[in-house]
Every structure is written in C-alpha cells, then in structure tokens.
Amino acid sequence: MIVDVHGHFTQIPVQLDAYRGRQIGTLGRAPRGKGDPGISDDCLREHLQPHVNENLERGIDRVIFGPRAGLMGHEFGTEWISRHWTEVNNDLIARACAMYPDMFVPAFQLPQSPGVDPAACIPEIERCVAMGFVSLQLNPDPSGGIAPLSPSLGDRSWYPLYEKMCEYDLVGLIHAANTRNPHLHMNGSHYVNTDVAAVVELTTSSVFTDFPDLKLVIPHGGGGIPFHWNRMRAIHVGARLAPFEEVVRHIWFDLSTYDAESIELTIAKMGVDNVLYASEMWGSAQFVDPETGRKFDDTVPMVTGIPWLTDDDKFKIFEGNARKLYTRAKL
C-alpha cells in the first residue's frame, strides 16, 4: 500500500471560487448568513475525478485529503468571514471523502484569523472530529507575513490547540496559506520559508517537553532543513539547548520535494522512522518536467529507486509510518 499524507482538493468546482468572490466582494455581508456554494454531488464527483485517476495511475491507495492550502484565506477578512469560509471548505472535504472512502482520508483547515487567539479554532476542531476527520492543516502565519504578526509556534498561545490535538489524537500538517507580502512568491518563497521557521521555532522551544504526544508533520521535506543540518545543530550547541538531532525526532517530514537527490537526503538526515511519502499532487509541481517527460510530482519511483533503502524501509515510508501516526484513520 502507498499512503500519500499530503493531498489538497485543488481541482475544485468553480462554484466554490464564485462563493469566495461573493464573500470578498461583500465583505461577508450575505443577507442570509453563511450561504452555500451550491455544489451538487454530480459536480463534486466530476471535479474529484482528476485526483482519483491520477492516484490510480500512480498506485497511490490512500491520500490524507484537505482543502487547498494557499486558499485557506486566513489573511483576509474578519474572524467570522474566516469561520464561514472554513466551514464551507471542510464540509466539502467531508463530502468528497464520503464519496471515495477507500481513497480519501479527511483533513480540515482551521478558521484562523490575524490577531485572533488560536483557541478560537477549538469549536471547529470539535465539529470536524465529530465528522470523522483525522488531521488538520495548521497555518503558522495566518496574517500572511504582515502585522499583526503571528507568534512563534513555540509560543504558549498555541497551547490550547496542541492540547486539543493530543486529546483527539489528531495529526497537524504545518502548512502556510497565502502571503500578503507582495515581494514573495507564495509557493516558491513563502511556503518554504515557513517550513524552515516552523522547525526552528518548535525545536528551540519547550513544545515537545510540554506535549510529548503532539503529532506534527512539516511538508516539503522540511523546506530546506536537511541541507542545513549542522547549522541547526550549531544553533542548539550555542544556545545550550537539547541536541537538535534528538529534538527534531519529535517531528515527521513529508517527501514532497520533487527531486530524487533531495528526497534521498531528507530520508538520510531525518531517518526512515520520521519521513512519510507525499506528493502534494495537483499542487505547485503538477507540471511536466521537460527533462524527463513525467510530472514533477510523480515521485513514487524516486523513493523506490533509492538503492540503500531496504524493503522494510520502503514499507515504513510508504505505509508503516502513516499507520503509526494517523491512528484515527482506517488505513
């Protein structure tokens, strides 16, 4: 079995974007509250088909499937606009996963909003847990890089969320949304920068001392952390912190880096027990590589082709580690 732990519903019906357009255009002043994007089951099934087909072609059996990360929309509008948008997206994911329960495993976004206490997300956590979700997408920078700046993931303001995640045995995918800094590319700069920052802020804090059972996944191979292994070690030595190579084992890293050598380095540095297969299919790397003729995100062969991985190693990366981590899921 192959489990892809990083999936987003990107091939969405146009009605969802139209709903968002109305919400932005009216600043959420809908006459009847939240409203509904009006997506039928047939329409939803049609737009899920590209995801289904691609998974079948690549031999991917299960996908941890959440809303589009870049359009979680935390950086726009008021707290209740974010809540309505979040509920609509999470309800759509619940419907999608109910249609294909043998392929898609539901993950939800949080109704985060700039300057709003993270504890305000708890009602949506409880609602999604009741609907059978197993994972959440946690944005460490809901303000999108401008004031009010978001606190470090090591800040105690995040602790109510961490407590709920441990209580419900939820896995958190640390994933940025959009940036409001006009000088940064969302996928190329903002995402990768945020991934690195998340690792640094978590490992230099007391989060894993206070929450030893917290389950967090950093996407995109850690955003460059494997290439700066000794930089991280040196920071910990200089600050007289616990060794980086020990603290970082509290974190899992997915392999959505789209480069065979980078994937191999990530596995070598993080260890086979702390990496998970991921392609983030239909995301930023959905295009065909002119050098290979294959899509950049078609990465299963990049893992199977690593010569020093044993069969047991490959089992852990493709399936075993996900089974251990996503204990709420039926994998």
Short mmCIF file of C-alpha atoms in Angstrom, two decimals:
data_model
loop_
_atom_site.label_atom_id
_atom_site.label_comp_id
_atom_site.label_asym_id
_atom_site.label_seq_id
_atom_site.Cartn_x
_atom_site.Cartn_y
_atom_site.Cartn_z
CA MET A 1 0.00 0.00 0.00
CA ILE A 2 1.08 3.59 -0.67
CA VAL A 3 -0.26 6.36 1.58
CA ASP A 4 0.20 9.95 0.43
CA VAL A 5 -0.04 12.15 3.53
CA HIS A 6 -0.19 15.48 1.70
CA GLY A 7 -3.18 15.97 -0.56
CA HIS A 8 -5.30 19.05 -1.29
CA PHE A 9 -8.56 19.28 -3.24
CA THR A 10 -7.24 21.67 -5.89
CA GLN A 11 -9.44 20.73 -8.86
CA ILE A 12 -12.44 22.34 -7.18
CA PRO A 13 -15.73 23.34 -8.81
CA VAL A 14 -15.98 26.93 -9.99
CA GLN A 15 -18.93 27.44 -7.65
CA LEU A 16 -16.58 27.43 -4.65
CA ASP A 17 -14.47 30.24 -6.08
CA ALA A 18 -17.65 32.12 -7.00
CA TYR A 19 -18.79 31.79 -3.40
CA ARG A 20 -15.47 33.19 -2.23
CA GLY A 21 -15.72 36.02 -4.73
CA ARG A 22 -19.12 36.99 -3.35
CA GLN A 23 -17.80 36.75 0.18
CA ILE A 24 -14.85 39.03 -0.60
CA GLY A 25 -16.93 41.43 -2.67
CA THR A 26 -19.47 41.96 0.07
CA LEU A 27 -17.07 41.53 2.99
CA GLY A 28 -19.22 38.64 4.11
CA ARG A 29 -22.42 40.69 4.35
CA ALA A 30 -24.56 37.92 2.92
CA PRO A 31 -28.25 38.51 3.58
CA ARG A 32 -28.76 35.02 4.94
CA GLY A 33 -25.54 34.44 6.81
CA LYS A 34 -23.00 31.91 5.62
CA GLY A 35 -24.80 30.81 2.48
CA ASP A 36 -23.96 27.81 0.32
CA PRO A 37 -21.80 27.49 -2.80
CA GLY A 38 -24.41 25.20 -4.38
CA ILE A 39 -22.21 22.27 -5.47
CA SER A 40 -24.18 19.17 -6.43
CA ASP A 41 -22.95 15.63 -5.84
CA ASP A 42 -22.54 15.08 -9.58
CA CYS A 43 -20.47 18.26 -9.90
CA LEU A 44 -18.33 17.31 -6.92
CA ARG A 45 -17.72 13.82 -8.29
CA GLU A 46 -16.72 15.24 -11.67
CA HIS A 47 -14.10 17.51 -10.11
CA LEU A 48 -12.72 14.77 -7.89
CA GLN A 49 -12.13 12.52 -10.88
CA PRO A 50 -8.72 14.01 -11.86
CA HIS A 51 -7.49 13.29 -8.32
CA VAL A 52 -8.90 9.76 -8.40
CA ASN A 53 -7.50 8.96 -11.84
CA GLU A 54 -4.01 10.21 -11.04
CA ASN A 55 -3.86 8.25 -7.79
CA LEU A 56 -4.93 5.06 -9.57
CA GLU A 57 -2.34 5.58 -12.32
CA ARG A 58 0.48 6.01 -9.80
CA GLY A 59 -0.60 3.21 -7.46
CA ILE A 60 -1.41 5.53 -4.55
CA ASP A 61 -4.00 3.84 -2.36
CA ARG A 62 -4.82 6.42 0.33
CA VAL A 63 -4.49 10.20 0.47
CA ILE A 64 -4.77 12.44 3.52
CA PHE A 65 -7.03 14.92 1.72
CA GLY A 66 -7.61 18.51 2.81
CA PRO A 67 -8.69 21.89 1.39
CA ARG A 68 -6.43 23.99 -0.82
CA ALA A 69 -3.71 25.34 1.44
CA GLY A 70 -2.96 28.53 -0.46
CA LEU A 71 -6.62 29.49 -0.38
CA MET A 72 -7.40 28.77 3.25
CA GLY A 73 -7.91 32.51 3.30
CA HIS A 74 -6.82 33.29 6.84
CA GLU A 75 -5.18 36.54 5.81
CA PHE A 76 -8.44 38.09 4.57
CA GLY A 77 -11.44 39.48 6.39
CA THR A 78 -12.87 39.21 9.86
CA GLU A 79 -12.89 36.26 12.23
CA TRP A 80 -16.41 35.23 11.25
CA ILE A 81 -15.69 35.51 7.50
CA SER A 82 -12.81 33.07 8.05
CA ARG A 83 -15.08 30.81 10.06
CA HIS A 84 -17.74 30.66 7.32
CA TRP A 85 -15.15 30.05 4.59
CA THR A 86 -13.50 27.34 6.68
CA GLU A 87 -16.78 25.56 7.40
CA VAL A 88 -17.73 25.55 3.70
CA ASN A 89 -14.35 24.07 2.72
CA ASN A 90 -14.37 21.47 5.47
CA ASP A 91 -17.91 20.41 4.63
CA LEU A 92 -16.85 19.94 1.02
CA ILE A 93 -13.90 17.77 2.07
CA ALA A 94 -16.21 15.67 4.24
CA ARG A 95 -18.49 15.10 1.25
CA ALA A 96 -15.57 14.28 -1.04
CA CYS A 97 -14.13 11.71 1.35
CA ALA A 98 -17.54 10.14 1.89
CA MET A 99 -17.78 9.60 -1.87
CA TYR A 100 -14.41 7.82 -2.03
CA PRO A 101 -13.86 6.44 1.48
CA ASP A 102 -11.37 3.84 0.27
CA MET A 103 -9.09 6.50 -1.20
CA PHE A 104 -9.50 9.83 0.60
CA VAL A 105 -8.95 10.38 4.34
CA PRO A 106 -10.30 13.75 5.55
CA ALA A 107 -8.14 16.61 6.83
CA PHE A 108 -9.54 20.01 7.77
CA GLN A 109 -8.42 23.60 7.82
CA LEU A 110 -8.74 25.87 10.84
CA PRO A 111 -10.72 29.15 10.98
CA GLN A 112 -7.61 31.13 11.82
CA SER A 113 -7.60 34.91 11.56
CA PRO A 114 -4.92 37.60 12.10
CA GLY A 115 -4.67 38.72 15.70
CA VAL A 116 -7.27 36.23 16.92
CA ASP A 117 -6.41 33.82 19.70
CA PRO A 118 -5.78 30.32 18.27
CA ALA A 119 -8.14 28.93 20.93
CA ALA A 120 -11.00 30.37 18.87
CA CYS A 121 -10.44 27.43 16.48
CA ILE A 122 -11.44 24.83 19.06
CA PRO A 123 -15.17 24.67 18.15
CA GLU A 124 -14.27 23.83 14.54
CA ILE A 125 -11.81 21.18 15.74
CA GLU A 126 -14.57 19.56 17.77
CA ARG A 127 -17.05 19.80 14.87
CA CYS A 128 -14.62 18.17 12.44
CA VAL A 129 -13.61 15.43 14.87
CA ALA A 130 -17.30 14.57 15.22
CA MET A 131 -17.46 14.27 11.40
CA GLY A 132 -14.57 11.79 11.34
CA PHE A 133 -11.62 13.97 10.30
CA VAL A 134 -8.21 12.61 11.29
CA SER A 135 -5.86 15.51 10.57
CA LEU A 136 -5.74 19.29 10.37
CA GLN A 137 -3.83 21.92 8.41
CA LEU A 138 -2.26 24.40 10.82
CA ASN A 139 -1.11 27.71 9.37
CA PRO A 140 1.75 29.15 11.48
CA ASP A 141 1.30 32.57 9.82
CA PRO A 142 -2.42 33.41 9.44
CA SER A 143 -1.61 37.11 8.99
CA GLY A 144 0.30 36.33 5.80
CA GLY A 145 3.53 37.98 6.86
CA ILE A 146 2.28 41.42 7.88
CA ALA A 147 1.05 42.98 11.11
CA PRO A 148 -0.42 41.75 13.33
CA LEU A 149 2.46 39.28 13.17
CA SER A 150 1.74 35.72 14.23
CA PRO A 151 3.54 34.38 17.32
CA SER A 152 6.13 31.62 17.07
CA LEU A 153 4.79 28.07 17.13
CA GLY A 154 6.65 27.76 20.42
CA ASP A 155 4.52 30.49 21.97
CA ARG A 156 2.06 29.40 24.64
CA SER A 157 -0.85 30.98 22.75
CA TRP A 158 -0.81 27.86 20.57
CA TYR A 159 -1.06 25.52 23.53
CA PRO A 160 -4.89 25.22 23.58
CA LEU A 161 -4.69 23.87 20.03
CA TYR A 162 -1.89 21.47 20.92
CA GLU A 163 -3.91 20.24 23.90
CA LYS A 164 -6.92 19.51 21.68
CA MET A 165 -4.77 17.80 19.08
CA CYS A 166 -3.36 15.48 21.74
CA GLU A 167 -6.79 14.91 23.27
CA TYR A 168 -8.25 13.81 19.93
CA ASP A 169 -5.06 12.19 18.59
CA LEU A 170 -5.06 14.49 15.56
CA VAL A 171 -2.10 14.92 13.22
CA GLY A 172 -1.21 18.51 12.33
CA LEU A 173 0.22 19.33 8.91
CA ILE A 174 2.06 22.63 9.34
CA HIS A 175 1.12 24.45 6.15
CA ALA A 176 1.13 28.15 5.29
CA ALA A 177 -1.67 29.77 3.32
CA ASN A 178 -1.13 32.88 1.21
CA THR A 179 1.26 35.73 1.85
CA ARG A 180 0.36 39.42 1.86
CA ASN A 181 3.97 40.39 1.21
CA PRO A 182 3.91 41.40 -2.48
CA HIS A 183 7.61 40.62 -2.83
CA LEU A 184 7.28 36.91 -2.00
CA HIS A 185 6.12 34.08 -4.26
CA MET A 186 3.56 32.03 -2.37
CA ASN A 187 4.76 28.54 -3.37
CA GLY A 188 8.41 29.25 -4.01
CA SER A 189 9.27 31.59 -1.13
CA HIS A 190 6.53 31.84 1.46
CA TYR A 191 5.81 28.13 1.87
CA VAL A 192 9.43 27.05 2.07
CA ASN A 193 10.37 29.89 4.42
CA THR A 194 7.52 28.98 6.72
CA ASP A 195 8.51 25.31 6.77
CA VAL A 196 12.04 26.16 7.93
CA ALA A 197 10.76 28.63 10.51
CA ALA A 198 8.34 26.05 11.91
CA VAL A 199 11.14 23.53 12.53
CA VAL A 200 13.41 26.12 14.12
CA GLU A 201 10.73 27.60 16.39
CA LEU A 202 9.45 24.21 17.51
CA THR A 203 12.83 22.64 18.20
CA THR A 204 14.15 25.67 20.12
CA SER A 205 11.04 25.80 22.30
CA SER A 206 9.60 23.63 25.08
CA VAL A 207 6.64 22.42 22.98
CA PHE A 208 7.70 18.79 22.83
CA THR A 209 8.60 18.77 26.52
CA ASP A 210 5.12 20.07 27.32
CA PHE A 211 3.38 17.95 24.67
CA PRO A 212 5.40 14.77 24.10
CA ASP A 213 2.47 13.15 22.27
CA LEU A 214 1.96 16.02 19.81
CA LYS A 215 1.95 14.83 16.19
CA LEU A 216 3.22 17.38 13.68
CA VAL A 217 4.25 16.95 10.04
CA ILE A 218 6.40 19.51 8.25
CA PRO A 219 5.79 19.39 4.49
CA HIS A 220 8.10 19.85 1.50
CA GLY A 221 10.96 17.92 3.09
CA GLY A 222 11.24 20.45 5.89
CA GLY A 223 11.72 23.35 3.48
CA GLY A 224 15.49 23.06 3.37
CA ILE A 225 16.24 21.85 6.90
CA PRO A 226 18.09 18.72 5.65
CA PHE A 227 20.54 20.98 3.81
CA HIS A 228 21.23 22.99 6.96
CA TRP A 229 21.55 20.12 9.43
CA ASN A 230 24.76 21.35 11.04
CA ARG A 231 23.52 24.95 11.11
CA MET A 232 20.64 23.71 13.27
CA ARG A 233 22.99 21.63 15.41
CA ALA A 234 25.28 24.62 15.90
CA ILE A 235 22.38 26.83 16.99
CA HIS A 236 21.43 24.29 19.64
CA VAL A 237 25.01 23.91 20.84
CA GLY A 238 25.48 27.67 21.05
CA ALA A 239 22.25 28.18 22.96
CA ARG A 240 22.88 25.16 25.22
CA LEU A 241 19.67 23.51 24.10
CA ALA A 242 18.98 19.81 23.83
CA PRO A 243 20.75 18.43 20.73
CA PHE A 244 18.89 19.29 17.54
CA GLU A 245 19.32 15.76 16.21
CA GLU A 246 17.36 14.49 19.22
CA VAL A 247 14.62 17.13 19.45
CA VAL A 248 13.84 17.01 15.73
CA ARG A 249 12.83 13.34 16.09
CA HIS A 250 9.56 14.61 17.57
CA ILE A 251 8.64 15.87 14.10
CA TRP A 252 7.70 13.99 10.93
CA PHE A 253 8.69 15.22 7.47
CA ASP A 254 6.94 14.55 4.20
CA LEU A 255 8.76 13.98 0.93
CA SER A 256 7.04 16.43 -1.41
CA THR A 257 10.28 17.90 -2.78
CA TYR A 258 10.11 16.51 -6.35
CA ASP A 259 13.80 15.78 -6.67
CA ALA A 260 15.38 12.36 -6.20
CA GLU A 261 18.55 13.65 -4.54
CA SER A 262 16.59 15.91 -2.17
CA ILE A 263 14.28 13.07 -1.21
CA GLU A 264 17.26 10.82 -0.54
CA LEU A 265 18.95 13.48 1.61
CA THR A 266 15.76 14.08 3.60
CA ILE A 267 15.46 10.38 4.38
CA ALA A 268 19.14 10.15 5.27
CA LYS A 269 19.03 13.12 7.65
CA MET A 270 15.62 12.62 9.24
CA GLY A 271 15.74 8.83 9.32
CA VAL A 272 13.31 6.33 7.84
CA ASP A 273 11.19 6.38 11.02
CA ASN A 274 10.43 10.11 10.65
CA VAL A 275 9.57 10.52 6.98
CA LEU A 276 6.31 9.95 5.14
CA TYR A 277 5.59 9.63 1.46
CA ALA A 278 3.84 12.66 -0.02
CA SER A 279 3.41 14.14 -3.48
CA GLU A 280 1.02 17.09 -2.91
CA MET A 281 -0.40 16.01 -6.26
CA TRP A 282 -2.15 18.65 -8.36
CA GLY A 283 -0.27 21.30 -6.40
CA SER A 284 2.62 23.55 -7.37
CA ALA A 285 4.54 20.70 -9.08
CA GLN A 286 1.72 19.33 -11.26
CA PHE A 287 3.56 20.27 -14.47
CA VAL A 288 5.59 18.06 -16.80
CA ASP A 289 9.35 18.12 -16.32
CA PRO A 290 10.82 18.78 -19.80
CA GLU A 291 13.91 16.75 -18.88
CA THR A 292 12.02 13.56 -18.00
CA GLY A 293 8.62 13.84 -19.66
CA ARG A 294 6.98 12.97 -16.33
CA LYS A 295 5.16 15.28 -13.97
CA PHE A 296 7.39 16.76 -11.29
CA ASP A 297 5.06 15.38 -8.57
CA ASP A 298 5.23 11.79 -9.92
CA THR A 299 7.68 10.80 -7.20
CA VAL A 300 6.97 7.19 -6.20
CA PRO A 301 9.85 5.96 -8.45
CA MET A 302 12.20 8.45 -6.78
CA VAL A 303 11.70 6.66 -3.47
CA THR A 304 11.70 3.10 -4.78
CA GLY A 305 14.87 3.88 -6.75
CA ILE A 306 17.00 4.72 -3.72
CA PRO A 307 19.45 1.79 -3.67
CA TRP A 308 20.24 1.69 0.05
CA LEU A 309 16.63 1.53 1.24
CA THR A 310 15.61 -1.92 2.43
CA ASP A 311 12.16 -3.37 1.84
CA ASP A 312 11.37 -2.61 5.48
CA ASP A 313 12.49 0.99 5.00
CA LYS A 314 10.21 1.39 1.98
CA PHE A 315 7.32 -0.13 3.89
CA LYS A 316 7.78 2.45 6.65
CA ILE A 317 7.98 5.37 4.24
CA PHE A 318 5.03 4.35 2.07
CA GLU A 319 2.73 2.88 4.70
CA GLY A 320 4.04 1.89 8.10
CA ASN A 321 4.86 5.33 9.47
CA ALA A 322 1.49 6.69 8.32
CA ARG A 323 -0.31 3.85 10.06
CA LYS A 324 1.54 4.63 13.30
CA LEU A 325 0.89 8.36 13.01
CA TYR A 326 -2.68 8.57 11.72
CA THR A 327 -4.21 6.23 14.27
CA ARG A 328 -7.68 7.75 13.83
CA ALA A 329 -7.68 6.75 10.16
CA LYS A 330 -8.66 3.43 8.69
CA LEU A 331 -5.60 2.83 6.53
#
